[in-house]
XYZ file of C-alpha atoms in Angstrom:
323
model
C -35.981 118.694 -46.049
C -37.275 117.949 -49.700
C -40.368 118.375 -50.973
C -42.961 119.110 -53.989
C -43.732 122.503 -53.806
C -46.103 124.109 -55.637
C -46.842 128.010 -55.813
C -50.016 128.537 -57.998
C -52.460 126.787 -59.488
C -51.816 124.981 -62.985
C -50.268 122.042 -64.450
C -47.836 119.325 -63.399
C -45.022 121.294 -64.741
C -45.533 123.855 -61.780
C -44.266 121.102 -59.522
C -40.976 121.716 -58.054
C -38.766 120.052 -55.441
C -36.946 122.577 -53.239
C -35.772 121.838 -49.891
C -38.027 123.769 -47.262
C -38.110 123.725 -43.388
C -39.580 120.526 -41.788
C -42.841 120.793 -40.486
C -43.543 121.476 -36.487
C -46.617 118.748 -35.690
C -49.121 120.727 -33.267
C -50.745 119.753 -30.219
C -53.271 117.108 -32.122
C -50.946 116.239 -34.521
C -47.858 113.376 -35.724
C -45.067 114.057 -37.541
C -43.984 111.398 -40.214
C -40.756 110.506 -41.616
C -42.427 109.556 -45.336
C -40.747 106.348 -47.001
C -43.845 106.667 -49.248
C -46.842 108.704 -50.465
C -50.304 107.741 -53.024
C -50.984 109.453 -55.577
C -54.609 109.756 -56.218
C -57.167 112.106 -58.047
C -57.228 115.156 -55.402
C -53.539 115.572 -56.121
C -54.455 117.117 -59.182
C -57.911 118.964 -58.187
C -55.443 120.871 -55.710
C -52.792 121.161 -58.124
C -55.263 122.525 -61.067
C -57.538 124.106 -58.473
C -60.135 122.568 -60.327
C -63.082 122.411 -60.079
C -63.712 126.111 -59.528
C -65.973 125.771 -56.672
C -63.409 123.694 -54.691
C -61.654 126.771 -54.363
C -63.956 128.151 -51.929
C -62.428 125.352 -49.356
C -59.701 126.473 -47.207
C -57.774 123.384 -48.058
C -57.747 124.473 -51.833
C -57.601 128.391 -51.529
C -59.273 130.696 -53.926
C -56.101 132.660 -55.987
C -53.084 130.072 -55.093
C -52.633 127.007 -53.371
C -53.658 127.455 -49.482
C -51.149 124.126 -48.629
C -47.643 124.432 -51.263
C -46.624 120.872 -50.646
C -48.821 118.523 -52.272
C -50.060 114.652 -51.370
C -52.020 113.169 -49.199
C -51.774 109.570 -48.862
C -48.719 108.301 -46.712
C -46.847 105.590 -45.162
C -43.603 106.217 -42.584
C -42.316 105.569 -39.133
C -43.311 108.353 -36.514
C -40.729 111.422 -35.542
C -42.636 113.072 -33.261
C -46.450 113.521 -31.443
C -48.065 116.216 -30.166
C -48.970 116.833 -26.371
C -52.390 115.549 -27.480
C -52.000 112.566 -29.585
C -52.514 109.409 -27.464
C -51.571 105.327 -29.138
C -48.956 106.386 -31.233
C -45.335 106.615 -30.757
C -41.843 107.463 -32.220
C -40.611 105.080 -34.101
C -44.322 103.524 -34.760
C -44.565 102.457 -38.452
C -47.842 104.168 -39.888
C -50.047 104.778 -42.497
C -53.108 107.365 -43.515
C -53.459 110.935 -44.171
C -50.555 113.668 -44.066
C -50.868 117.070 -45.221
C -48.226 117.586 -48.246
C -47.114 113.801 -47.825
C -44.993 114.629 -50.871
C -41.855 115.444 -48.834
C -39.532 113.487 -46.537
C -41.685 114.648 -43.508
C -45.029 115.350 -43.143
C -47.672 115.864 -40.418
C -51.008 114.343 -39.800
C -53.916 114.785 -37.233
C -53.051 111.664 -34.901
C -57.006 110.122 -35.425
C -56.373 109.978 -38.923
C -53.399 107.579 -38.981
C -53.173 104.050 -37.890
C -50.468 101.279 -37.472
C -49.202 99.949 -40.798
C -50.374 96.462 -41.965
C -47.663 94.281 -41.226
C -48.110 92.217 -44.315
C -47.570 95.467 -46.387
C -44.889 97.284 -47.540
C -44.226 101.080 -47.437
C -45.257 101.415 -50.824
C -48.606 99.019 -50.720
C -49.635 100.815 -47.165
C -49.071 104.463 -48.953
C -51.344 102.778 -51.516
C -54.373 102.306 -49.337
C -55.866 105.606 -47.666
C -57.966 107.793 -49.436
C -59.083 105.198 -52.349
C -59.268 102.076 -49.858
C -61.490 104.567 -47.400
C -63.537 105.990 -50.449
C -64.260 102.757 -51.730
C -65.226 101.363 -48.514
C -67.642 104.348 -47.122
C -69.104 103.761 -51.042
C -70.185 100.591 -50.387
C -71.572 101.536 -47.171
C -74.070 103.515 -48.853
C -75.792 100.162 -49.251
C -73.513 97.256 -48.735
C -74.254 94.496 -51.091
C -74.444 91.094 -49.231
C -74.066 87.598 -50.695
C -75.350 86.875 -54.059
C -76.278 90.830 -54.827
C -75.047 91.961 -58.538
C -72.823 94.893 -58.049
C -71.154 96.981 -61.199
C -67.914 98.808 -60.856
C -67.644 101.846 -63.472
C -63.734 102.800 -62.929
C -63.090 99.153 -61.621
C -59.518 99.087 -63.007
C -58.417 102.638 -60.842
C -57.342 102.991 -57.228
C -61.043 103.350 -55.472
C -62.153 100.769 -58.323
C -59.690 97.804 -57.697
C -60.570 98.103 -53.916
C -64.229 98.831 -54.435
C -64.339 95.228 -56.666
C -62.266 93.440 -54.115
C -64.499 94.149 -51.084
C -67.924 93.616 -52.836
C -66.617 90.418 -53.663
C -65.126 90.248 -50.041
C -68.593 90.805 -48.951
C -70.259 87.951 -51.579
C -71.684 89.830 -54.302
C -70.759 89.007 -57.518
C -69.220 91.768 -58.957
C -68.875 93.238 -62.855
C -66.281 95.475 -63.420
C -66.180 97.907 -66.083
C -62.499 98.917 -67.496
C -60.437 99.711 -70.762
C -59.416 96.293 -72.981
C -56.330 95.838 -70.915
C -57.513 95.337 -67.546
C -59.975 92.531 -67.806
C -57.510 90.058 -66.540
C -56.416 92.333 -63.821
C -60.148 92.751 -62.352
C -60.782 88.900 -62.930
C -57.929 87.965 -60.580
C -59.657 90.213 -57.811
C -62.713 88.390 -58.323
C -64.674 89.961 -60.849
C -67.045 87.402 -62.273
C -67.161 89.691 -65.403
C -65.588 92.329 -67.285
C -67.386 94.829 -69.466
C -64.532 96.833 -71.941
C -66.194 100.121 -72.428
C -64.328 100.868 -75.501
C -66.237 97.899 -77.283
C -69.636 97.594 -75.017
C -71.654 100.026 -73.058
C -73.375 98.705 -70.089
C -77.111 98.731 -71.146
C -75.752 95.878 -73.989
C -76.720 93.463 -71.791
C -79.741 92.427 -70.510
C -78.649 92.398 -66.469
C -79.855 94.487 -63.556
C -77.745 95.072 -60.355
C -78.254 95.883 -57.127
C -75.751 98.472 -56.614
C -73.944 100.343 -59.119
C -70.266 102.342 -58.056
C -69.557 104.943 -60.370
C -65.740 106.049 -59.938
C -66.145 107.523 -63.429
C -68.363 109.924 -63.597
C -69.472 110.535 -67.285
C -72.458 108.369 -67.935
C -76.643 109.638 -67.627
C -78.624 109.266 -64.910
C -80.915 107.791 -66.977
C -78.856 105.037 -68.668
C -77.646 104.005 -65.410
C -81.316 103.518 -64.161
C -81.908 101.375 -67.263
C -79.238 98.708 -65.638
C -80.123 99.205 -61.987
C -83.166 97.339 -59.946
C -86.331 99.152 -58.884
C -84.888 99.764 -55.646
C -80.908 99.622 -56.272
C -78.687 102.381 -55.099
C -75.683 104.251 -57.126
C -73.077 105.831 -55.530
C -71.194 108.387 -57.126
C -67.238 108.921 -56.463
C -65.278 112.267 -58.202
C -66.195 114.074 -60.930
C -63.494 114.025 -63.123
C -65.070 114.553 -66.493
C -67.589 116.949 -65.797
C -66.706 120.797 -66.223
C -64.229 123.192 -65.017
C -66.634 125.092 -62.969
C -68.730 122.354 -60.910
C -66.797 119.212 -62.073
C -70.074 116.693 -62.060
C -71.442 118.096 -58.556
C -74.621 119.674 -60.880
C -74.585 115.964 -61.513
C -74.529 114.825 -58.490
C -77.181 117.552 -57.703
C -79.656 116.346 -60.356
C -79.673 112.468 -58.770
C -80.190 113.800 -55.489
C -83.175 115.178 -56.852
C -84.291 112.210 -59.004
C -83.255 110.000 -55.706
C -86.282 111.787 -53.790
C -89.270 111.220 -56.583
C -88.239 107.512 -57.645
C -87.796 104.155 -56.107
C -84.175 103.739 -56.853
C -81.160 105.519 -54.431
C -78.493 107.731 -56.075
C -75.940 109.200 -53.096
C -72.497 111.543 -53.659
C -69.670 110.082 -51.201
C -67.645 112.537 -49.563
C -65.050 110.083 -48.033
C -63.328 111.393 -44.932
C -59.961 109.135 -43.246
C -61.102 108.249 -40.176
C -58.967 105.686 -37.658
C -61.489 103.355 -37.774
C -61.852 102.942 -41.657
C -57.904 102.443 -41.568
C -58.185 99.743 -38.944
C -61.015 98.196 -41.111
C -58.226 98.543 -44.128
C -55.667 97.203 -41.845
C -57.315 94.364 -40.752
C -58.462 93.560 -44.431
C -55.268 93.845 -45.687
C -54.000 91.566 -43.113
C -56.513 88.838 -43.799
C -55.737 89.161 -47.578
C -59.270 90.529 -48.483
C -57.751 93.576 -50.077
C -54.608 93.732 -52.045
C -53.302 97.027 -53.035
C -52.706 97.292 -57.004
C -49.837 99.596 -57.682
C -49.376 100.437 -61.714
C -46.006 102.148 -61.093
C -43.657 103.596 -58.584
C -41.678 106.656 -59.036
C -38.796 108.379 -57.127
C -40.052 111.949 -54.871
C -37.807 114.175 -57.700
C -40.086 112.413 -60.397
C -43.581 113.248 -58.767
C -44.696 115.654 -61.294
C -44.544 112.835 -63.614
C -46.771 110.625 -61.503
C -49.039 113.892 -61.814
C -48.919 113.687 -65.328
C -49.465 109.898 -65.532
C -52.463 110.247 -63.485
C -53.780 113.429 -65.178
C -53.460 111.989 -68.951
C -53.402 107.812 -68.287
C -55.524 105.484 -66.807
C -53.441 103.833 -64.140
C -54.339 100.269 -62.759
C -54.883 100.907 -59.526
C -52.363 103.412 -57.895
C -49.330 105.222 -58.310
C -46.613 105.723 -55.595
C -43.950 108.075 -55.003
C -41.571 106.410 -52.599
C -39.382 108.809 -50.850
């Protein structure tokens, strides 16, 4: 079978498709004929290795790349199940996590994949995982309910466009903070506002809200307590722009601390696919609640340049590799 290998740690141009033996699932496991795979932002902390720490997880390794195929996100139709795996079958259509879902096959643990939406394509249901999951474990932190202000920082990215479409889905009214070409896109998914960071930061205005998501990871503590109530909660997702060596968890670390001597609630997410969450995602996807926004599409042979995209663009919402 094909797939995007890669051999040690480094950039996008490391990525190679070779053809490579298909996988064997094991006794817990489902293998998946891929029609399509998400992109999203721990494609590239495995492919950099980045930050340093991570590399102390077996699913990273510490000198080269523990797992060579890369991806997690996927949508297929099932090949084969394990002795173990019970409610899925060949020839089920499927979405969730696969390890190395950047290849024409790919296996997952059967409680982390669930039947496809039926409304969605391949390409939407690849789409929804890991950023539909992270974004809705987020907002578990302290869902907002009807009439709560909620502020997206990274609205217009793939946790971001799902994270503004369920607060809304839940009846807060939600700002969304993006780059001058995405207010329109965030509008239509319900945003009652849209803050362009290039032109406005988000102390310019005198609001407060209830709940703040940061998918972006590069503002103070402190300025984001200046917008958020005495008792609101922020929940922090990645750490993109911090450095090479901790990659924001010191940040992370300091609001855990600040969390424990003030009013207000600051609170890391570690999301995790669980069947459940992807029934939840099923079931809003279904009920149109959640749309998935896809910014581009790109061919298995072209998934380094996904990489790239990812690495030096902003995408709105995700990017797909369809197999």
């Amino acid at each position: 079978m094909q797939a995007i290998v890669q051999d040690a740690f480094g950039s996008a141009e490391l990525l190679r498709l070779r053809d490579i033996d298909r996988p064997t699932p094991g006794e817990d496991e489902v293998l998946v004929r891929v029609h399509a795979a998400g992109v999203d932002p721990s494609v590239w902390h495995l492919m950099t290795g980045r930050p340093y720490i991570a590399r102390l997880s077996p699913q990273i390794g510490l000198r080269r790349p523990s797992h060579r195929v890369r991806g997690w996100d996927a949508a297929g139709t099932v090949e084969a199940v394990g002795a173990k795996v019970r409610g899925v079958r060949p020839g089920d259509d499927v979405f969730g996590e696969c390890d190395g879902s950047f290849a024409e096959y790919a296996c997952g643990k059967g409680d982390r994949l669930a039947p496809k939406p039926a409304s969605l394509s391949f390409e939407e249901a690849a789409a929804l995982p890991v950023s539909g999951i992270t974004a809705l474990q987020a907002l578990a932190v302290a869902r907002p309910g009807p009439g709560q202000r909620v502020l997206v920082i990274g609205a217009s990215g793939g946790v971001g466009t799902y994270a503004v479409q369920l607060a809304v889905h839940y009846g807060a009214r939600v700002t969304g903070v993006c780059g001058p070409d995405a207010g329109d896109l965030l509008r239509d998914l319900g945003a009652v506002d849209v803050i362009d960071y290039t032109h406005e930061e988000i102390t310019a205005r005198p609001v407060r809200y209830d709940f703040i998501l940061d998918a972006a990871g590069n503002r103070p503590l402190s300025l984001l307590r200046r917008v958020l109530t005495s008792r609101g909660t922020v929940a922090f997702v990645g750490g993109e722009s911090g450095g090479p060596v901790l990659g924001g968890m010191d940040r992370w670390a300091r609001a855990l601390v600040l969390s424990a001597v003030v009013s207000q609630t600051f609170r890391p997410v570690f999301a995790a696919v669980r069947r459940r969450d992807l029934l939840t995602l099923k079931n809003l996807a279904e009920t149109k609640a959640i749309t998935p926004v896809i910014d581009r599409t790109y061919p298995l042979a072209d998934a380094p340049a996904a990489v790239r995209h990812l690495e030096k663009g902003h995408p709105r919402g995700k990017l797909v590799i369809t197999v």
